[in-house]
Amino acid sequence: MDEKNVIPLTSDNDSWNKAVSLLTGYKAPERHTLFDELLGNEKIKQMKVEISKQGYVDYVDPDDFNWRVENAGFNIQNTDFVIPFYMRGGSNGHGVTMYKARITLLGNKNGDGAPVGGVVEGGEFKSQYDNHLGLTGEDAVWTTAPLTQYAYGTGRALERMLDNENGTYGWSWNGKNVANDQAVSLKSFDTAAAAFDRVGEFFSRQQKIVEEWQRRVGTEQDDAWRGQAAGVFWNLIHTIDRQYSGYAKDMGFTGTHSKQGNEIREAKDALSKAARTLQTSWAHWELYMGNPLRWLHDLLVEVTDHVWERNITQITYKVQSVARGGTRTTYHPTSLMDDTATRYGKSDNFGKLTDLSTWKAIGEMAVSHWQASVIENLVEPANAALDEIHNKWSSTNIDLGTVRTRGDDDLTSSYSEDKAAKEKADAEAAAAAAQKKNDDFIAWQKAEAEKAKAEAAKAKAEQEAKEKAAKAEQEAKEAKAKAEQEAKEKEAKAEQERKEKEAKAEQAAKEAEAEQKQAAAEAKAEQKEAQAKA
């Protein structure tokens, strides 16, 4: 992550939240509000910090890494993080004063281990101590629900929409419900497309039937039919043929699909592809960067490294003789001692280690780093996805066409009373013939619909089987990768423990040798003193 791109917490134009809401109907809390309820004393984000003055100076040998393991770092001395340090100035002959920063992390922790990523459902938690650091009432109650609803609920919503037949209808996560009128289902696109296909198929097939009727009554009207029922029927056949031909053309039916159905299917594919791309990006982010406490933990480790190199190990001492043969030891800072909070190897300098405003600045930077990871891994891909969907769904790319009625023929005619009976009989005969053909067509159409339904069900089953196999393969790969990573971490931990054990043994040897030398020197001094007295 680029240090120059640290994002301050302000009201966001959050494309990630907008994209998830558009694609799934799931509305997460606004990103700039997520840490409003995760404030410790002095409004420090994600942690409570207690600075305590120690009544002694604990001189540390620069090579004594065991001291650091026991006195500085994560999950020691019954709290989440401890950073001991010296400040210039003191009393009783000391040129330094020792302090400890005891830190309690506020958020989703991982038992005794360092904070890690991975999907968790947030909730409310309280301080186990009354009036700790002046925090009482609502200030001593925190919740991670808004944070997890944003960080993890959004990705789960994408998975639900992509992998469940009913999409996000009736779905909720960690207290956030998707309203039915906002829910999204990919199946609905197929349903709408199939409806257009059926309409296009109906007009296409009916037009062929009407063409046959027209062939039988003739393409030109017999003069003897004019003013007769036969003439009216001839006009009706030609009008229906013209209208059905126009409808079939407007629907663009190709024998299996309609123009409108294909456009809807392409729109579905664009939405599905964009959602899958976002879900993939989110899955990587939530595992490695999603928990903001990981960013805070890493910052505190960097500050601890700096304190060790430029503070704890930059103390020297003097041993002075006093009355009656005694000695006094005084402790003093070296010229390299630094009593500010700074990340090791950097020069950002958050402030004096004793100032709570310093730790507040560290909390702010941790959140800003998390925000920057959201921008890079979620917001930027969401912007690209929204642009892609917009381009695909624009009126220039989605053309449903116009289904219109051709002509304005008026089939109403006047008949005299003496021709009424004949016209009625002719009309009834024509209607009976038309009804029979229509009944035959409806029966055939039902049979074809059942056949198409069976084929669609078979295709759907085959597709679901393929998707299930692909998902199982992906999960197996992820499990293997996770196992390999855990094995590497275990091996690294064992190697570190071995090195620390060797260092401890070497230090003990050095101390024993020093004690022997000191004893010899003292004996020699006593001998000289005895000789002098003699």
mmCIF file of N, CA and C in Angstrom, residues 178-294:
data_model
loop_
_atom_site.group_PDB
_atom_site.id
_atom_site.type_symbol
_atom_site.label_atom_id
_atom_site.label_comp_id
_atom_site.label_asym_id
_atom_site.label_seq_id
_atom_site.Cartn_x
_atom_site.Cartn_y
_atom_site.Cartn_z
ATOM 1 N N VAL A 178 -32.473 -7.820 3.562
ATOM 2 C CA VAL A 178 -32.673 -7.310 2.210
ATOM 3 C C VAL A 178 -34.177 -7.211 1.960
ATOM 4 N N ALA A 179 -34.653 -6.005 1.703
ATOM 5 C CA ALA A 179 -36.081 -5.818 1.445
ATOM 6 C C ALA A 179 -36.472 -6.551 0.160
ATOM 7 N N ASN A 180 -37.664 -7.147 0.150
ATOM 8 C CA ASN A 180 -38.098 -7.928 -1.014
ATOM 9 C C ASN A 180 -38.159 -7.094 -2.287
ATOM 10 N N ASP A 181 -38.535 -5.814 -2.132
ATOM 11 C CA ASP A 181 -38.622 -4.986 -3.338
ATOM 12 C C ASP A 181 -37.243 -4.540 -3.827
ATOM 13 N N GLN A 182 -36.176 -4.837 -3.056
ATOM 14 C CA GLN A 182 -34.818 -4.504 -3.465
ATOM 15 C C GLN A 182 -33.995 -5.745 -3.815
ATOM 16 N N ALA A 183 -34.525 -6.937 -3.508
ATOM 17 C CA ALA A 183 -33.765 -8.179 -3.705
ATOM 18 C C ALA A 183 -33.514 -8.429 -5.198
ATOM 19 N N VAL A 184 -32.446 -9.185 -5.479
ATOM 20 C CA VAL A 184 -32.045 -9.470 -6.853
ATOM 21 C C VAL A 184 -31.883 -10.982 -7.022
ATOM 22 N N SER A 185 -32.425 -11.503 -8.134
ATOM 23 C CA SER A 185 -32.273 -12.916 -8.468
ATOM 24 C C SER A 185 -31.927 -13.028 -9.948
ATOM 25 N N LEU A 186 -30.848 -13.748 -10.260
ATOM 26 C CA LEU A 186 -30.481 -13.954 -11.665
ATOM 27 C C LEU A 186 -31.552 -14.764 -12.386
ATOM 28 N N LYS A 187 -32.284 -15.574 -11.627
ATOM 29 C CA LYS A 187 -33.329 -16.397 -12.231
ATOM 30 C C LYS A 187 -34.418 -15.534 -12.864
ATOM 31 N N SER A 188 -34.673 -14.348 -12.297
ATOM 32 C CA SER A 188 -35.726 -13.484 -12.820
ATOM 33 C C SER A 188 -35.412 -13.010 -14.239
ATOM 34 N N PHE A 189 -34.106 -12.861 -14.563
ATOM 35 C CA PHE A 189 -33.737 -12.492 -15.928
ATOM 36 C C PHE A 189 -34.137 -13.602 -16.906
ATOM 37 N N ASP A 190 -33.862 -14.853 -16.505
ATOM 38 C CA ASP A 190 -34.219 -15.977 -17.373
ATOM 39 C C ASP A 190 -35.727 -16.080 -17.555
ATOM 40 N N THR A 191 -36.461 -15.807 -16.470
ATOM 41 C CA THR A 191 -37.928 -15.871 -16.550
ATOM 42 C C THR A 191 -38.463 -14.830 -17.529
ATOM 43 N N ALA A 192 -37.937 -13.593 -17.424
ATOM 44 C CA ALA A 192 -38.401 -12.533 -18.328
ATOM 45 C C ALA A 192 -38.012 -12.840 -19.774
ATOM 46 N N ALA A 193 -36.783 -13.340 -19.976
ATOM 47 C CA ALA A 193 -36.330 -13.658 -21.329
ATOM 48 C C ALA A 193 -37.195 -14.760 -21.942
ATOM 49 N N ALA A 194 -37.511 -15.792 -21.135
ATOM 50 C CA ALA A 194 -38.331 -16.894 -21.636
ATOM 51 C C ALA A 194 -39.736 -16.425 -21.999
ATOM 52 N N ALA A 195 -40.267 -15.449 -21.255
ATOM 53 C CA ALA A 195 -41.594 -14.915 -21.576
ATOM 54 C C ALA A 195 -41.594 -14.254 -22.956
ATOM 55 N N PHE A 196 -40.564 -13.462 -23.243
ATOM 56 C CA PHE A 196 -40.452 -12.849 -24.574
ATOM 57 C C PHE A 196 -40.299 -13.925 -25.650
ATOM 58 N N ASP A 197 -39.516 -14.970 -25.334
ATOM 59 C CA ASP A 197 -39.338 -16.053 -26.316
ATOM 60 C C ASP A 197 -40.671 -16.712 -26.649
ATOM 61 N N ARG A 198 -41.490 -16.936 -25.626
ATOM 62 C CA ARG A 198 -42.787 -17.590 -25.869
ATOM 63 C C ARG A 198 -43.714 -16.722 -26.716
ATOM 64 N N VAL A 199 -43.667 -15.415 -26.450
ATOM 65 C CA VAL A 199 -44.499 -14.503 -27.257
ATOM 66 C C VAL A 199 -44.029 -14.511 -28.701
ATOM 67 N N GLY A 200 -42.693 -14.419 -28.900
ATOM 68 C CA GLY A 200 -42.163 -14.433 -30.255
ATOM 69 C C GLY A 200 -42.499 -15.731 -30.979
ATOM 70 N N GLU A 201 -42.404 -16.856 -30.263
ATOM 71 C CA GLU A 201 -42.734 -18.149 -30.858
ATOM 72 C C GLU A 201 -44.217 -18.213 -31.242
ATOM 73 N N PHE A 202 -45.064 -17.673 -30.382
ATOM 74 C CA PHE A 202 -46.510 -17.686 -30.662
ATOM 75 C C PHE A 202 -46.820 -16.947 -31.966
ATOM 76 N N PHE A 203 -46.322 -15.704 -32.100
ATOM 77 C CA PHE A 203 -46.627 -14.936 -33.304
ATOM 78 C C PHE A 203 -46.007 -15.557 -34.554
ATOM 79 N N SER A 204 -44.795 -16.100 -34.405
ATOM 80 C CA SER A 204 -44.142 -16.716 -35.558
ATOM 81 C C SER A 204 -44.941 -17.912 -36.069
ATOM 82 N N ARG A 205 -45.383 -18.767 -35.163
ATOM 83 C CA ARG A 205 -46.114 -19.974 -35.578
ATOM 84 C C ARG A 205 -47.539 -19.653 -36.007
ATOM 85 N N GLN A 206 -48.169 -18.730 -35.318
ATOM 86 C CA GLN A 206 -49.522 -18.356 -35.707
ATOM 87 C C GLN A 206 -49.537 -17.704 -37.092
ATOM 88 N N GLN A 207 -48.472 -16.936 -37.386
ATOM 89 C CA GLN A 207 -48.423 -16.265 -38.679
ATOM 90 C C GLN A 207 -48.368 -17.283 -39.818
ATOM 91 N N LYS A 208 -47.661 -18.388 -39.573
ATOM 92 C CA LYS A 208 -47.609 -19.446 -40.604
ATOM 93 C C LYS A 208 -48.983 -20.067 -40.812
ATOM 94 N N ILE A 209 -49.728 -20.246 -39.735
ATOM 95 C CA ILE A 209 -51.093 -20.786 -39.853
ATOM 96 C C ILE A 209 -51.981 -19.818 -40.615
ATOM 97 N N VAL A 210 -51.866 -18.526 -40.282
ATOM 98 C CA VAL A 210 -52.688 -17.517 -40.961
ATOM 99 C C VAL A 210 -52.307 -17.437 -42.442
ATOM 100 N N GLU A 211 -51.020 -17.631 -42.753
ATOM 101 C CA GLU A 211 -50.600 -17.660 -44.159
ATOM 102 C C GLU A 211 -51.320 -18.770 -44.929
ATOM 103 N N GLU A 212 -51.454 -19.934 -44.263
ATOM 104 C CA GLU A 212 -52.171 -21.041 -44.904
ATOM 105 C C GLU A 212 -53.635 -20.683 -45.115
ATOM 106 N N TRP A 213 -54.222 -20.023 -44.129
ATOM 107 C CA TRP A 213 -55.620 -19.575 -44.310
ATOM 108 C C TRP A 213 -55.711 -18.635 -45.513
ATOM 109 N N GLN A 214 -54.754 -17.704 -45.595
ATOM 110 C CA GLN A 214 -54.781 -16.746 -46.691
ATOM 111 C C GLN A 214 -54.622 -17.442 -48.043
ATOM 112 N N ARG A 215 -53.755 -18.461 -48.078
ATOM 113 C CA ARG A 215 -53.594 -19.204 -49.327
ATOM 114 C C ARG A 215 -54.908 -19.858 -49.750
ATOM 115 N N ARG A 216 -55.672 -20.333 -48.802
ATOM 116 C CA ARG A 216 -56.910 -21.028 -49.125
ATOM 117 C C ARG A 216 -58.017 -20.069 -49.589
ATOM 118 N N VAL A 217 -58.030 -18.862 -49.007
ATOM 119 C CA VAL A 217 -59.081 -17.923 -49.428
ATOM 120 C C VAL A 217 -58.641 -17.100 -50.643
ATOM 121 N N GLY A 218 -57.326 -17.218 -50.991
ATOM 122 C CA GLY A 218 -56.841 -16.492 -52.161
ATOM 123 C C GLY A 218 -56.178 -15.188 -51.787
ATOM 124 N N THR A 219 -55.162 -14.849 -52.604
ATOM 125 C CA THR A 219 -54.457 -13.606 -52.336
ATOM 126 C C THR A 219 -55.208 -12.387 -52.842
ATOM 127 N N GLU A 220 -56.159 -12.593 -53.791
ATOM 128 C CA GLU A 220 -56.989 -11.508 -54.308
ATOM 129 C C GLU A 220 -58.444 -11.795 -53.955
ATOM 130 N N GLN A 221 -59.167 -10.749 -53.571
ATOM 131 C CA GLN A 221 -60.565 -10.930 -53.168
ATOM 132 C C GLN A 221 -61.470 -11.090 -54.400
ATOM 133 N N ASP A 222 -62.320 -12.118 -54.378
ATOM 134 C CA ASP A 222 -63.306 -12.338 -55.453
ATOM 135 C C ASP A 222 -64.345 -11.229 -55.403
ATOM 136 N N ASP A 223 -64.664 -10.674 -56.580
ATOM 137 C CA ASP A 223 -65.642 -9.583 -56.628
ATOM 138 C C ASP A 223 -66.996 -10.004 -56.087
ATOM 139 N N ALA A 224 -67.306 -11.300 -56.214
ATOM 140 C CA ALA A 224 -68.614 -11.765 -55.754
ATOM 141 C C ALA A 224 -68.721 -11.746 -54.239
ATOM 142 N N TRP A 225 -67.543 -11.689 -53.569
ATOM 143 C CA TRP A 225 -67.577 -11.706 -52.103
ATOM 144 C C TRP A 225 -67.813 -10.323 -51.501
ATOM 145 N N ARG A 226 -67.607 -9.306 -52.296
ATOM 146 C CA ARG A 226 -67.710 -7.960 -51.746
ATOM 147 C C ARG A 226 -69.119 -7.707 -51.252
ATOM 148 N N GLY A 227 -69.202 -7.126 -50.062
ATOM 149 C CA GLY A 227 -70.500 -6.872 -49.452
ATOM 150 C C GLY A 227 -71.111 -8.110 -48.836
ATOM 151 N N GLN A 228 -70.366 -9.236 -48.882
ATOM 152 C CA GLN A 228 -70.860 -10.479 -48.327
ATOM 153 C C GLN A 228 -70.012 -10.843 -47.098
ATOM 154 N N ALA A 229 -70.497 -11.831 -46.340
ATOM 155 C CA ALA A 229 -69.744 -12.303 -45.179
ATOM 156 C C ALA A 229 -68.392 -12.865 -45.597
ATOM 157 N N ALA A 230 -68.362 -13.497 -46.784
ATOM 158 C CA ALA A 230 -67.105 -14.056 -47.273
ATOM 159 C C ALA A 230 -66.071 -12.952 -47.473
ATOM 160 N N GLY A 231 -66.517 -11.779 -47.954
ATOM 161 C CA GLY A 231 -65.605 -10.666 -48.151
ATOM 162 C C GLY A 231 -65.046 -10.160 -46.825
ATOM 163 N N VAL A 232 -65.918 -10.098 -45.810
ATOM 164 C CA VAL A 232 -65.464 -9.663 -44.482
ATOM 165 C C VAL A 232 -64.414 -10.633 -43.928
ATOM 166 N N PHE A 233 -64.662 -11.940 -44.096
ATOM 167 C CA PHE A 233 -63.725 -12.943 -43.597
ATOM 168 C C PHE A 233 -62.373 -12.854 -44.328
ATOM 169 N N TRP A 234 -62.452 -12.596 -45.639
ATOM 170 C CA TRP A 234 -61.219 -12.452 -46.419
ATOM 171 C C TRP A 234 -60.373 -11.290 -45.873
ATOM 172 N N ASN A 235 -61.045 -10.144 -45.597
ATOM 173 C CA ASN A 235 -60.341 -8.995 -45.010
ATOM 174 C C ASN A 235 -59.739 -9.339 -43.654
ATOM 175 N N LEU A 236 -60.482 -10.095 -42.865
ATOM 176 C CA LEU A 236 -60.000 -10.473 -41.534
ATOM 177 C C LEU A 236 -58.723 -11.300 -41.629
ATOM 178 N N ILE A 237 -58.711 -12.283 -42.540
ATOM 179 C CA ILE A 237 -57.530 -13.141 -42.689
ATOM 180 C C ILE A 237 -56.318 -12.317 -43.100
ATOM 181 N N HIS A 238 -56.507 -11.434 -44.083
ATOM 182 C CA HIS A 238 -55.377 -10.631 -44.551
ATOM 183 C C HIS A 238 -54.890 -9.652 -43.473
ATOM 184 N N THR A 239 -55.827 -9.114 -42.684
ATOM 185 C CA THR A 239 -55.435 -8.197 -41.604
ATOM 186 C C THR A 239 -54.626 -8.929 -40.533
ATOM 187 N N ILE A 240 -55.117 -10.112 -40.141
ATOM 188 C CA ILE A 240 -54.397 -10.900 -39.131
ATOM 189 C C ILE A 240 -53.016 -11.283 -39.651
ATOM 190 N N ASP A 241 -52.930 -11.674 -40.898
ATOM 191 C CA ASP A 241 -51.634 -12.049 -41.463
ATOM 192 C C ASP A 241 -50.660 -10.882 -41.409
ATOM 193 N N ARG A 242 -51.138 -9.702 -41.774
ATOM 194 C CA ARG A 242 -50.279 -8.518 -41.767
ATOM 195 C C ARG A 242 -49.820 -8.195 -40.335
ATOM 196 N N GLN A 243 -50.772 -8.278 -39.377
ATOM 197 C CA GLN A 243 -50.425 -7.947 -37.990
ATOM 198 C C GLN A 243 -49.448 -8.974 -37.399
ATOM 199 N N TYR A 244 -49.729 -10.266 -37.575
ATOM 200 C CA TYR A 244 -48.873 -11.303 -37.002
ATOM 201 C C TYR A 244 -47.490 -11.287 -37.648
ATOM 202 N N SER A 245 -47.438 -11.021 -38.950
ATOM 203 C CA SER A 245 -46.136 -10.912 -39.614
ATOM 204 C C SER A 245 -45.323 -9.769 -39.009
ATOM 205 N N GLY A 246 -45.998 -8.653 -38.746
ATOM 206 C CA GLY A 246 -45.320 -7.508 -38.138
ATOM 207 C C GLY A 246 -44.843 -7.814 -36.730
ATOM 208 N N TYR A 247 -45.704 -8.485 -35.924
ATOM 209 C CA TYR A 247 -45.301 -8.830 -34.564
ATOM 210 C C TYR A 247 -44.099 -9.772 -34.569
ATOM 211 N N ALA A 248 -44.147 -10.791 -35.443
ATOM 212 C CA ALA A 248 -43.047 -11.752 -35.514
ATOM 213 C C ALA A 248 -41.740 -11.055 -35.914
ATOM 214 N N LYS A 249 -41.833 -10.092 -36.838
ATOM 215 C CA LYS A 249 -40.648 -9.350 -37.259
ATOM 216 C C LYS A 249 -40.100 -8.500 -36.116
ATOM 217 N N ASP A 250 -41.009 -7.809 -35.395
ATOM 218 C CA ASP A 250 -40.591 -6.965 -34.278
ATOM 219 C C ASP A 250 -39.962 -7.780 -33.151
ATOM 220 N N MET A 251 -40.438 -9.015 -32.942
ATOM 221 C CA MET A 251 -39.908 -9.857 -31.884
ATOM 222 C C MET A 251 -38.573 -10.484 -32.289
ATOM 223 N N GLY A 252 -38.261 -10.495 -33.580
ATOM 224 C CA GLY A 252 -36.990 -11.049 -34.030
ATOM 225 C C GLY A 252 -36.805 -12.502 -33.669
ATOM 226 N N PHE A 253 -37.855 -13.280 -33.703
ATOM 227 C CA PHE A 253 -37.787 -14.679 -33.302
ATOM 228 C C PHE A 253 -36.984 -15.487 -34.321
ATOM 229 N N THR A 254 -35.992 -16.262 -33.802
ATOM 230 C CA THR A 254 -35.085 -17.002 -34.675
ATOM 231 C C THR A 254 -35.384 -18.485 -34.735
ATOM 232 N N GLY A 255 -36.418 -18.916 -34.045
ATOM 233 C CA GLY A 255 -36.733 -20.339 -33.978
ATOM 234 C C GLY A 255 -36.570 -20.894 -32.574
ATOM 235 N N THR A 256 -35.716 -20.231 -31.759
ATOM 236 C CA THR A 256 -35.545 -20.633 -30.354
ATOM 237 C C THR A 256 -35.645 -19.444 -29.404
ATOM 238 N N HIS A 257 -35.081 -18.316 -29.820
ATOM 239 C CA HIS A 257 -35.050 -17.147 -28.941
ATOM 240 C C HIS A 257 -35.569 -15.908 -29.681
ATOM 241 N N SER A 258 -36.059 -14.973 -28.854
ATOM 242 C CA SER A 258 -36.506 -13.688 -29.395
ATOM 243 C C SER A 258 -35.400 -12.651 -29.231
ATOM 244 N N LYS A 259 -35.504 -11.579 -29.978
ATOM 245 C CA LYS A 259 -34.532 -10.488 -29.862
ATOM 246 C C LYS A 259 -34.529 -9.930 -28.441
ATOM 247 N N GLN A 260 -35.717 -9.698 -27.896
ATOM 248 C CA GLN A 260 -35.817 -9.134 -26.552
ATOM 249 C C GLN A 260 -35.258 -10.098 -25.499
ATOM 250 N N GLY A 261 -35.552 -11.406 -25.668
ATOM 251 C CA GLY A 261 -35.034 -12.386 -24.726
ATOM 252 C C GLY A 261 -33.515 -12.434 -24.717
ATOM 253 N N ASN A 262 -32.917 -12.355 -25.910
ATOM 254 C CA ASN A 262 -31.455 -12.368 -25.989
ATOM 255 C C ASN A 262 -30.834 -11.149 -25.326
ATOM 256 N N GLU A 263 -31.471 -9.985 -25.506
ATOM 257 C CA GLU A 263 -30.955 -8.774 -24.874
ATOM 258 C C GLU A 263 -30.987 -8.902 -23.347
ATOM 259 N N ILE A 264 -32.067 -9.474 -22.821
ATOM 260 C CA ILE A 264 -32.174 -9.644 -21.365
ATOM 261 C C ILE A 264 -31.145 -10.650 -20.864
ATOM 262 N N ARG A 265 -30.923 -11.720 -21.624
ATOM 263 C CA ARG A 265 -29.908 -12.691 -21.217
ATOM 264 C C ARG A 265 -28.506 -12.072 -21.222
ATOM 265 N N GLU A 266 -28.215 -11.224 -22.191
ATOM 266 C CA GLU A 266 -26.909 -10.566 -22.223
ATOM 267 C C GLU A 266 -26.764 -9.600 -21.038
ATOM 268 N N ALA A 267 -27.857 -8.940 -20.683
ATOM 269 C CA ALA A 267 -27.814 -8.052 -19.515
ATOM 270 C C ALA A 267 -27.536 -8.855 -18.245
ATOM 271 N N LYS A 268 -28.152 -10.018 -18.143
ATOM 272 C CA LYS A 268 -27.913 -10.899 -16.996
ATOM 273 C C LYS A 268 -26.450 -11.337 -16.943
ATOM 274 N N ASP A 269 -25.898 -11.717 -18.092
ATOM 275 C CA ASP A 269 -24.506 -12.162 -18.132
ATOM 276 C C ASP A 269 -23.567 -11.045 -17.685
ATOM 277 N N ALA A 270 -23.853 -9.813 -18.113
ATOM 278 C CA ALA A 270 -23.002 -8.682 -17.723
ATOM 279 C C ALA A 270 -23.057 -8.468 -16.221
ATOM 280 N N LEU A 271 -24.255 -8.547 -15.644
ATOM 281 C CA LEU A 271 -24.407 -8.375 -14.204
ATOM 282 C C LEU A 271 -23.721 -9.502 -13.446
ATOM 283 N N SER A 272 -23.903 -10.738 -13.902
ATOM 284 C CA SER A 272 -23.309 -11.890 -13.233
ATOM 285 C C SER A 272 -21.783 -11.821 -13.282
ATOM 286 N N LYS A 273 -21.228 -11.450 -14.421
ATOM 287 C CA LYS A 273 -19.770 -11.352 -14.565
ATOM 288 C C LYS A 273 -19.206 -10.282 -13.639
ATOM 289 N N ALA A 274 -19.874 -9.122 -13.590
ATOM 290 C CA ALA A 274 -19.402 -8.039 -12.729
ATOM 291 C C ALA A 274 -19.458 -8.457 -11.259
ATOM 292 N N ALA A 275 -20.556 -9.107 -10.868
ATOM 293 C CA ALA A 275 -20.701 -9.544 -9.480
ATOM 294 C C ALA A 275 -19.642 -10.575 -9.116
ATOM 295 N N ARG A 276 -19.342 -11.496 -10.015
ATOM 296 C CA ARG A 276 -18.334 -12.523 -9.732
ATOM 297 C C ARG A 276 -16.943 -11.893 -9.589
ATOM 298 N N THR A 277 -16.650 -10.898 -10.430
ATOM 299 C CA THR A 277 -15.367 -10.208 -10.323
ATOM 300 C C THR A 277 -15.235 -9.517 -8.966
ATOM 301 N N LEU A 278 -16.298 -8.848 -8.527
ATOM 302 C CA LEU A 278 -16.269 -8.162 -7.234
ATOM 303 C C LEU A 278 -16.157 -9.156 -6.090
ATOM 304 N N GLN A 279 -16.872 -10.272 -6.176
ATOM 305 C CA GLN A 279 -16.817 -11.278 -5.111
ATOM 306 C C GLN A 279 -15.413 -11.860 -4.984
ATOM 307 N N THR A 280 -14.746 -12.084 -6.104
ATOM 308 C CA THR A 280 -13.389 -12.626 -6.077
ATOM 309 C C THR A 280 -12.419 -11.644 -5.422
ATOM 310 N N SER A 281 -12.536 -10.366 -5.787
ATOM 311 C CA SER A 281 -11.675 -9.350 -5.185
ATOM 312 C C SER A 281 -11.947 -9.242 -3.689
ATOM 313 N N TRP A 282 -13.216 -9.280 -3.302
ATOM 314 C CA TRP A 282 -13.585 -9.201 -1.880
ATOM 315 C C TRP A 282 -13.051 -10.401 -1.103
ATOM 316 N N ALA A 283 -13.136 -11.599 -1.657
ATOM 317 C CA ALA A 283 -12.706 -12.806 -0.950
ATOM 318 C C ALA A 283 -11.231 -12.726 -0.566
ATOM 319 N N HIS A 284 -10.398 -12.174 -1.451
ATOM 320 C CA HIS A 284 -8.976 -12.012 -1.128
ATOM 321 C C HIS A 284 -8.793 -10.920 -0.077
ATOM 322 N N TRP A 285 -9.518 -9.821 -0.229
ATOM 323 C CA TRP A 285 -9.382 -8.689 0.698
ATOM 324 C C TRP A 285 -9.823 -9.067 2.100
ATOM 325 N N GLU A 286 -10.992 -9.703 2.241
ATOM 326 C CA GLU A 286 -11.517 -9.971 3.582
ATOM 327 C C GLU A 286 -10.602 -10.912 4.357
ATOM 328 N N LEU A 287 -9.905 -11.820 3.671
ATOM 329 C CA LEU A 287 -9.047 -12.774 4.356
ATOM 330 C C LEU A 287 -7.743 -12.134 4.819
ATOM 331 N N TYR A 288 -7.169 -11.266 3.998
ATOM 332 C CA TYR A 288 -5.850 -10.716 4.303
ATOM 333 C C TYR A 288 -5.881 -9.275 4.815
ATOM 334 N N MET A 289 -6.943 -8.532 4.555
ATOM 335 C CA MET A 289 -6.959 -7.112 4.924
ATOM 336 C C MET A 289 -8.253 -6.662 5.590
ATOM 337 N N GLY A 290 -9.265 -7.512 5.660
ATOM 338 C CA GLY A 290 -10.595 -7.075 6.067
ATOM 339 C C GLY A 290 -10.721 -6.656 7.511
ATOM 340 N N ASN A 291 -9.935 -7.241 8.416
ATOM 341 C CA ASN A 291 -10.026 -6.896 9.836
ATOM 342 C C ASN A 291 -9.144 -5.684 10.120
ATOM 343 N N PRO A 292 -9.711 -4.529 10.472
ATOM 344 C CA PRO A 292 -8.882 -3.332 10.700
ATOM 345 C C PRO A 292 -7.929 -3.476 11.882
ATOM 346 N N LEU A 293 -8.213 -4.417 12.808
ATOM 347 C CA LEU A 293 -7.287 -4.619 13.916
ATOM 348 C C LEU A 293 -5.945 -5.171 13.440
ATOM 349 N N ARG A 294 -5.929 -5.832 12.280
ATOM 350 C CA ARG A 294 -4.653 -6.321 11.745
ATOM 351 C C ARG A 294 -3.744 -5.136 11.407
#
